[in-house]
Short mmCIF file of C-alpha atoms and ligand atoms in Angstrom, two decimals:
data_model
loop_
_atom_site.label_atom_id
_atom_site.label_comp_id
_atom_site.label_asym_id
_atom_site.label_seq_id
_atom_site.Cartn_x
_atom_site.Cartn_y
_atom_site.Cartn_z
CA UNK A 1 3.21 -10.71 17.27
CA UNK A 2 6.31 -12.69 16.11
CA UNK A 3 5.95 -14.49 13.19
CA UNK A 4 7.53 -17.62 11.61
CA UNK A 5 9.58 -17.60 9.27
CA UNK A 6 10.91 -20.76 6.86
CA UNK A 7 14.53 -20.26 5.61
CA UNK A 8 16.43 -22.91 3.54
CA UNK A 9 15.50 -25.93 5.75
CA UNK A 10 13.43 -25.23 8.92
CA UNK A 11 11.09 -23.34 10.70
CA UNK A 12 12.42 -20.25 12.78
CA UNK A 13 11.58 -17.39 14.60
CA UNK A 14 11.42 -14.06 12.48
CA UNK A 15 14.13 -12.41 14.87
CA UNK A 16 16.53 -15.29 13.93
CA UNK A 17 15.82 -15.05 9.76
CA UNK A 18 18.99 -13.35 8.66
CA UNK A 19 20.79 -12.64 5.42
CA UNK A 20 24.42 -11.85 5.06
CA UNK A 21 24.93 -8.33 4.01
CA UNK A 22 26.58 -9.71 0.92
CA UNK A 23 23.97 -11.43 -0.31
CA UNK A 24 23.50 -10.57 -3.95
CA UNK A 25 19.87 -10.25 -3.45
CA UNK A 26 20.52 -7.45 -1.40
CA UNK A 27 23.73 -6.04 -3.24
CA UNK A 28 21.98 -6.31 -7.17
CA UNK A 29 18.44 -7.48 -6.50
CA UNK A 30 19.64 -10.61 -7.69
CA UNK A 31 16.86 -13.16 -6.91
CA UNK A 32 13.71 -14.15 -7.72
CA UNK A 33 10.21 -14.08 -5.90
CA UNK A 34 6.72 -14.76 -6.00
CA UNK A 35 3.62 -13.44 -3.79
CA UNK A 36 1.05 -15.96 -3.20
CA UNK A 37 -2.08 -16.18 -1.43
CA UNK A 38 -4.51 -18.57 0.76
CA UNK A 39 -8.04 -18.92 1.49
CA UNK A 40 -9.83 -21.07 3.76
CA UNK A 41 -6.39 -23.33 4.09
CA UNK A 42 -5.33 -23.74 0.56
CA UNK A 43 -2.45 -21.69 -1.35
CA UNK A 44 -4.53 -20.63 -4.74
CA UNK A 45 -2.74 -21.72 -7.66
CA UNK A 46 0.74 -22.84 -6.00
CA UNK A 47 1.73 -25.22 -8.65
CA UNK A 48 1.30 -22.44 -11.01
CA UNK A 49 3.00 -19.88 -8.64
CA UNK A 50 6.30 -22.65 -8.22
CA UNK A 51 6.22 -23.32 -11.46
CA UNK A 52 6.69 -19.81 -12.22
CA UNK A 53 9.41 -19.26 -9.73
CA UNK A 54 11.41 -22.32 -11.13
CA UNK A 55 11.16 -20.44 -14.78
CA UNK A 56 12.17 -16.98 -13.00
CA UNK A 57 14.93 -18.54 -11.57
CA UNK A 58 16.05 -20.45 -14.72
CA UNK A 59 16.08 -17.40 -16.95
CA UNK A 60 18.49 -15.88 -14.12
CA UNK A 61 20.96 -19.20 -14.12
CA UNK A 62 19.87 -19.71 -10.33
CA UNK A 63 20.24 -23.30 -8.94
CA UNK A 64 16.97 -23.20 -6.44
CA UNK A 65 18.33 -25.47 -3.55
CA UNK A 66 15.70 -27.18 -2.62
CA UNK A 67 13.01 -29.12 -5.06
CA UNK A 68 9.54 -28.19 -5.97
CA UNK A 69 7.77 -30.86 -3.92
CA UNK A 70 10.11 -29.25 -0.98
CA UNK A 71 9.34 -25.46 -1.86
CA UNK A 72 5.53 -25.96 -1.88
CA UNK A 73 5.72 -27.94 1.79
CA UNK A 74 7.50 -24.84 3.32
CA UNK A 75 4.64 -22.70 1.80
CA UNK A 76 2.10 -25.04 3.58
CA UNK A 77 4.27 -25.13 6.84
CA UNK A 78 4.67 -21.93 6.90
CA UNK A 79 1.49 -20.87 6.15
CA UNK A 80 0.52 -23.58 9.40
CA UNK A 81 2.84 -22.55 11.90
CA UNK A 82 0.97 -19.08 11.78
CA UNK A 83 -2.14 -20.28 11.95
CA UNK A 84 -3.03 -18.36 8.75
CA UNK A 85 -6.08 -19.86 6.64
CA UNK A 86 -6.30 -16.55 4.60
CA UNK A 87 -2.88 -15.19 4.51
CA UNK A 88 0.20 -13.89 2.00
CA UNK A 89 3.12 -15.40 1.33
CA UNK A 90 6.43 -14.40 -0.03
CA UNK A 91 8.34 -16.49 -1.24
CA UNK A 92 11.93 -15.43 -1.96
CA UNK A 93 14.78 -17.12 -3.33
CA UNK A 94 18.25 -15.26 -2.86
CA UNK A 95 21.57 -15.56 -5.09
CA UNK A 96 23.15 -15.70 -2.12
CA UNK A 97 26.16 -14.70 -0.29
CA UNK A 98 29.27 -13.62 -2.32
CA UNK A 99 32.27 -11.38 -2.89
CA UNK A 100 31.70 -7.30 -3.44
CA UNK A 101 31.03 -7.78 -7.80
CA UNK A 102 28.69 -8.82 -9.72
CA UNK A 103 29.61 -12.12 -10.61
CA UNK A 104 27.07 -14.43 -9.78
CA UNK A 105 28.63 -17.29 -10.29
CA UNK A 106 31.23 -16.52 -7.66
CA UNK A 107 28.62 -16.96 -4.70
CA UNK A 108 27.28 -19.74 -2.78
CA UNK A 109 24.64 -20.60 -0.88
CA UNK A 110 20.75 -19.20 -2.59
CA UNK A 111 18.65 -18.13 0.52
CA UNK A 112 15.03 -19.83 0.17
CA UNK A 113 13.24 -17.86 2.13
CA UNK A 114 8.90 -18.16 3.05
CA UNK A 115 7.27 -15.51 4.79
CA UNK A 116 3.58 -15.51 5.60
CA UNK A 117 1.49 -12.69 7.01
CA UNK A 118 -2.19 -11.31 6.75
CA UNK A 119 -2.86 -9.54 3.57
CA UNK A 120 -3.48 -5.91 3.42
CA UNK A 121 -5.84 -5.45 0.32
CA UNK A 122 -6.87 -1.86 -1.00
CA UNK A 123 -9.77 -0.35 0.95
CA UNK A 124 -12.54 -1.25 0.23
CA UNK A 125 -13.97 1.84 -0.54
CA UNK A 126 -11.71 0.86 -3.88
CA UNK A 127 -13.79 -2.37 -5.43
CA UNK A 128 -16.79 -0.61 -4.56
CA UNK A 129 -16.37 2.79 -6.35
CA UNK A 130 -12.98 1.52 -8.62
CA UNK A 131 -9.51 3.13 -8.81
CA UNK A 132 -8.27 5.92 -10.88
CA UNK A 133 -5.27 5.23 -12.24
CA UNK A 134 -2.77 7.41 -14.36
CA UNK A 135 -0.11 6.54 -17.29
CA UNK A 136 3.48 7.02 -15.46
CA UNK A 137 6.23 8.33 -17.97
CA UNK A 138 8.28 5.31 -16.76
CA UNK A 139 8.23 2.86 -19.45
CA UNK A 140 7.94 -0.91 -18.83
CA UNK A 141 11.54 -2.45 -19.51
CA UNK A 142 12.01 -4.13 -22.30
CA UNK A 143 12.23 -7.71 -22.88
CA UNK A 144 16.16 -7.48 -24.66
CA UNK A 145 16.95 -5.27 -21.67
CA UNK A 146 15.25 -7.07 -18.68
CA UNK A 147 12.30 -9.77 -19.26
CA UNK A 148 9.40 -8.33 -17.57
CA UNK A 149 8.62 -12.02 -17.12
CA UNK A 150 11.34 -12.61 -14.51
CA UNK A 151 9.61 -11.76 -11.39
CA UNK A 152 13.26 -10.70 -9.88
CA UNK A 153 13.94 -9.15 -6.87
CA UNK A 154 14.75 -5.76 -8.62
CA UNK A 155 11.63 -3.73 -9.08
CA UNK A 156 12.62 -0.65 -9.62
CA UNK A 157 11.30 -0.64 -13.03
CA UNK A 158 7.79 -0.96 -11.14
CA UNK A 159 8.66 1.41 -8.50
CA UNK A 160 9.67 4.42 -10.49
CA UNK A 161 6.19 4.12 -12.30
CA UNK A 162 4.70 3.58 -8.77
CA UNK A 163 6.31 7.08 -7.09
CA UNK A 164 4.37 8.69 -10.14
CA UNK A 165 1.25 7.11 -9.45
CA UNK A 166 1.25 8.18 -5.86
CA UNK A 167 2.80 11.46 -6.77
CA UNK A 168 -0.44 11.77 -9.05
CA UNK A 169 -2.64 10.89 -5.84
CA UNK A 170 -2.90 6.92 -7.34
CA UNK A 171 -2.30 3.94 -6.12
CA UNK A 172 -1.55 1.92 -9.26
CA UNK A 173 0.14 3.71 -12.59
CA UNK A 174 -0.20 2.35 -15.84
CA UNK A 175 3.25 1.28 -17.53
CA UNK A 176 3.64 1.56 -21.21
CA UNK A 177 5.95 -0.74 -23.22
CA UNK A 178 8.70 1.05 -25.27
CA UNK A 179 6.57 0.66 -28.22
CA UNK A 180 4.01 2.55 -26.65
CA UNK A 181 1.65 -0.09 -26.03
CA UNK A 182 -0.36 -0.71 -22.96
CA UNK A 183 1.61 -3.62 -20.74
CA UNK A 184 0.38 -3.71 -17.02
CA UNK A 185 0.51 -1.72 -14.03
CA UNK A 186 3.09 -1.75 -11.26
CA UNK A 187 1.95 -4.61 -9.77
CA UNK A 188 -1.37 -5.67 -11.54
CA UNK A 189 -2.28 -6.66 -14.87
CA UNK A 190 -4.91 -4.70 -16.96
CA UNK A 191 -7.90 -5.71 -19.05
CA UNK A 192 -10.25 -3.40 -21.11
CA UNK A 193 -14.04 -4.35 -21.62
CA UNK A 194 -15.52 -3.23 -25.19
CA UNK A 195 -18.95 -4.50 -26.80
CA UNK A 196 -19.34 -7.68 -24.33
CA UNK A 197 -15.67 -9.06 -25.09
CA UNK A 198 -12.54 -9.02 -22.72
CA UNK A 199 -9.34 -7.68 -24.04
CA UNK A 200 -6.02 -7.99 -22.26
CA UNK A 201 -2.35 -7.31 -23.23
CA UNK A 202 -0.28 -10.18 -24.60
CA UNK A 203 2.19 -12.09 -23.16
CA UNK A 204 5.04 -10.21 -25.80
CA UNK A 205 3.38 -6.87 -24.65
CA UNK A 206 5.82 -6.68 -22.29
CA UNK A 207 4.25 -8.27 -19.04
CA UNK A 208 4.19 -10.82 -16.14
CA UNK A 209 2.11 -13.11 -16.76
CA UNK A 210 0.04 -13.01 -14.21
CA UNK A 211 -1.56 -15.82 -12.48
CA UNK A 212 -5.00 -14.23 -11.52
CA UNK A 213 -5.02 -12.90 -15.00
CA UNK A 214 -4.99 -16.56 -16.55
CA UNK A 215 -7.68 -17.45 -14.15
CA UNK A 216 -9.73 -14.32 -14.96
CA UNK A 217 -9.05 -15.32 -18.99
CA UNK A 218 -10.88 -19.02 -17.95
CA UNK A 219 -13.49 -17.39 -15.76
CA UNK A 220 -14.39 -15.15 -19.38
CA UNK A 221 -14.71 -18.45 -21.09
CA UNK A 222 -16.56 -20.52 -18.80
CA UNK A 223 -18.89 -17.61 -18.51
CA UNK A 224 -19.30 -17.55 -22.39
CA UNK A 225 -17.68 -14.28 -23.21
CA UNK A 226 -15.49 -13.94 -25.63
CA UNK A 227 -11.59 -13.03 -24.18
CA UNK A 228 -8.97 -12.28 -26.33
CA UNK A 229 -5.17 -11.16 -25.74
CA UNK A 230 -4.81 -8.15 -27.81
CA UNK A 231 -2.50 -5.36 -28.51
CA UNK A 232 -3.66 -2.36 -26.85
CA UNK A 233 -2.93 1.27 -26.92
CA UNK A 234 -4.08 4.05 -24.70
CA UNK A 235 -6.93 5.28 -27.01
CA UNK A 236 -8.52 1.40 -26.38
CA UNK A 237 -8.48 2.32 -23.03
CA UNK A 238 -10.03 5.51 -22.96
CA UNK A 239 -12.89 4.11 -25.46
CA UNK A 240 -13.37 0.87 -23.37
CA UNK A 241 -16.90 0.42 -22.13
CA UNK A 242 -15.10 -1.22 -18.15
CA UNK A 243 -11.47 -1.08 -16.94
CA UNK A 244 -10.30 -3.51 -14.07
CA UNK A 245 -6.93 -5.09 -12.57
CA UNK A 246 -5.98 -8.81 -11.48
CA UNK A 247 -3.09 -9.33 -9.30
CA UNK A 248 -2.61 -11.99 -6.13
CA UNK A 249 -2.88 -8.94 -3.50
CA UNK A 250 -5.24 -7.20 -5.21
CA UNK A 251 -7.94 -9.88 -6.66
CA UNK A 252 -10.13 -8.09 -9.51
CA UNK A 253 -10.74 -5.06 -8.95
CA UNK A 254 -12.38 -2.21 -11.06
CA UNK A 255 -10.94 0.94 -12.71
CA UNK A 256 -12.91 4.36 -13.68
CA UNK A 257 -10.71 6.72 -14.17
CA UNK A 258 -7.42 6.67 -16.41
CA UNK A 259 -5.42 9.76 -16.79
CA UNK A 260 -8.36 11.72 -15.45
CA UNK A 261 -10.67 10.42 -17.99
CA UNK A 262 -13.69 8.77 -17.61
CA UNK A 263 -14.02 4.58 -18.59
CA UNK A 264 -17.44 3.78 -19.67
CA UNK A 265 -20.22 5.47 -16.98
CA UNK A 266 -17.38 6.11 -14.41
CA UNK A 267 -18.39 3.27 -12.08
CA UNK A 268 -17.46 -0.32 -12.43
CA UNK A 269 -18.80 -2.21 -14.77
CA UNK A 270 -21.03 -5.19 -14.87
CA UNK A 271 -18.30 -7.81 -16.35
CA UNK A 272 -16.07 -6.48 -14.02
CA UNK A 273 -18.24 -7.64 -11.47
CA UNK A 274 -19.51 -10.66 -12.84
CA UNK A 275 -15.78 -11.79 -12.95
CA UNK A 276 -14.76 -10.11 -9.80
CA UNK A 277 -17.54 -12.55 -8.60
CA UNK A 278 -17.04 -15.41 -10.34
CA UNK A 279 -12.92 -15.31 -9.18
CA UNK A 280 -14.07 -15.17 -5.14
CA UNK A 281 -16.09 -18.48 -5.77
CA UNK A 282 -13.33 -19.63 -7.78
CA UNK A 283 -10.38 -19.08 -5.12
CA UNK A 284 -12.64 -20.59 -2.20
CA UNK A 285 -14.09 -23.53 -4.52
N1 PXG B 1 2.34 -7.62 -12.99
C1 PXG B 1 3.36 -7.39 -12.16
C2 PXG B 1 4.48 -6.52 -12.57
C3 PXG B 1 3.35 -8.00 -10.88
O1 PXG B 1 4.36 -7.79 -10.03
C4 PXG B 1 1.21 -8.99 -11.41
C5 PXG B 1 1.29 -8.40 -12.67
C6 PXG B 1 0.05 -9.87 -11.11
O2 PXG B 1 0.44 -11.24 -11.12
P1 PXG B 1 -0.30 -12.35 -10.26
O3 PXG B 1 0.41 -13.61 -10.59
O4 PXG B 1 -0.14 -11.96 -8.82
O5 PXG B 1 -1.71 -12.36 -10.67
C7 PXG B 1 2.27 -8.82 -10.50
C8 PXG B 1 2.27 -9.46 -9.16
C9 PXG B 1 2.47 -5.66 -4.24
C10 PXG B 1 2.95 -6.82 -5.04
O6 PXG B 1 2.97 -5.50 -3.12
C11 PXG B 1 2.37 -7.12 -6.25
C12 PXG B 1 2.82 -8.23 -6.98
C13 PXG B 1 3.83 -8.96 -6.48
C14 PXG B 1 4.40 -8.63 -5.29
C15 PXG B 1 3.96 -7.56 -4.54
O7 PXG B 1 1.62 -4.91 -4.72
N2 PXG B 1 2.19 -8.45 -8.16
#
């Protein structure tokens, strides 16, 4: 089936969505994005989701051509036009088309760019029995290198750590910071249960900061746990009494195996699915 695609200012057939091949975004991965997600209707979060592209996009010095109000109406439309009430979107903003070198400021013309399609979640089989997971050598970048808070179009950082993960027989790797501290995983971030209370990275660990994570933080708290963003290392992992990740694709799901070793009983946990819970009433409220 064809899908619709939204590029700068309309509605268009996928076949007719082109870049130029000297687009930046494809030359450098220079560009910023952002996955979103809808249920019943309604984008979860897209205020949060634009906001964070508009703060990707600033710490790049990329002009987004269109305004917010604009951006989040071509989510909707596009969304619409492919009569998707639970759906994905992608929502990609270009540097656009330039001379061969690097200089950004020598191109014209950022490609906005909306593509919605069904979401393919992990099997199920997955938040039923949890994922095993293992620490990939590949350490997070660091933030004086390349803010891991710029969701940018160049994951490679992510994807390095991903090969090992699926080299390892996983479908999500753990990514150290340089520091050796626990950040996130490729594409998820990662909290740690231990005696009742929620732990989860910091911001400065190192991470994105992920929007199903800050939902999952207020979930703890309106549920009267206590959550806390806290330096981790390996060892807190391995100790924890429940493992799980948040991300947009993959919701909350559970983790019982790191690095071969056991979390907890070696079955997901009940906060993990208290929350797990709690987040599918949230998203459909
Ligand atoms: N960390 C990283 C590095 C991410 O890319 C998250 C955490 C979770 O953030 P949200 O806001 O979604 O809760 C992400 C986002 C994929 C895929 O195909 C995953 C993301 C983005 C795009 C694609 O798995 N994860």
């Amino acid at each position: 089936m064809s899908r619709i695609v939204f590029m700068n200012d309309r509605l268009m057939p996928e076949d007719e969505a082109r870049v130029s091949v000297f687009d930046h975004g494809l030359l450098y991965g220079d560009g910023v994005f952002e996955g979103l997600r809808s249920y019943a209707g309604r984008v979860f979060r897209l205020e949060a989701h634009i906001d964070r592209l508009w703060e990707s996009a600033r710490a790049i010095c990329l002009e987004i051509p269109l305004s917010k109000a604009a951006v989040a109406d071509a989510v909707n439309q596009t969304l619409a036009a492919n009569q998707l009430a639970d759906g994905y979107v992608r929502l990609v903003v270009t540097r656009g088309a330039g001379s061969l070198g690097l200089d950004p400021t020598r191109t014209k013309n950022p490609q906005v760019i909306v593509i919605a399609d069904t979401i393919s979640l992990y099997p199920r089989e997955y938040y039923e029995k949890g994922l095993r997971i293992v620490t990939a050598a590949t350490q997070r970048t660091q933030s004086a290198a390349l803010s891991p808070r710029i969701k940018s179009l160049n994951y490679l950082n992510n994807i390095m750590a991903k090969l090992e993960g699926l080299e390892a027989g996983c479908v999500e790797a753990l990514m150290l910071n340089h520091k050796g501290e626990v950040a996130e995983c490729t594409g998820d971030n990662i909290f740690i249960v231990r005696g009742g209370a929620l732990l989860t990275p910091p911001r400065d660990a190192g991470i994105l900061e992920g929007i199903t994570r800050n939902a999952v933080l207020e979930l703890a708290v309106q549920a009267g746990m206590i959550a806390v963003e806290a330096t981790l290392v390996r060892h807190d992992l391995y100790t924890a009494d429940e493992c799980f990740l948040t991300g947009t694709a993959a919701e909350v799901i559970p983790v019982v195996t790191i690095d071969g070793r056991c979390i907890g009983s070696g079955t997901p946990g009940p906060i993990t699915m208290r929350l797990s819970k709690d987040f599918h009433t949230l998203v459909r409220a």
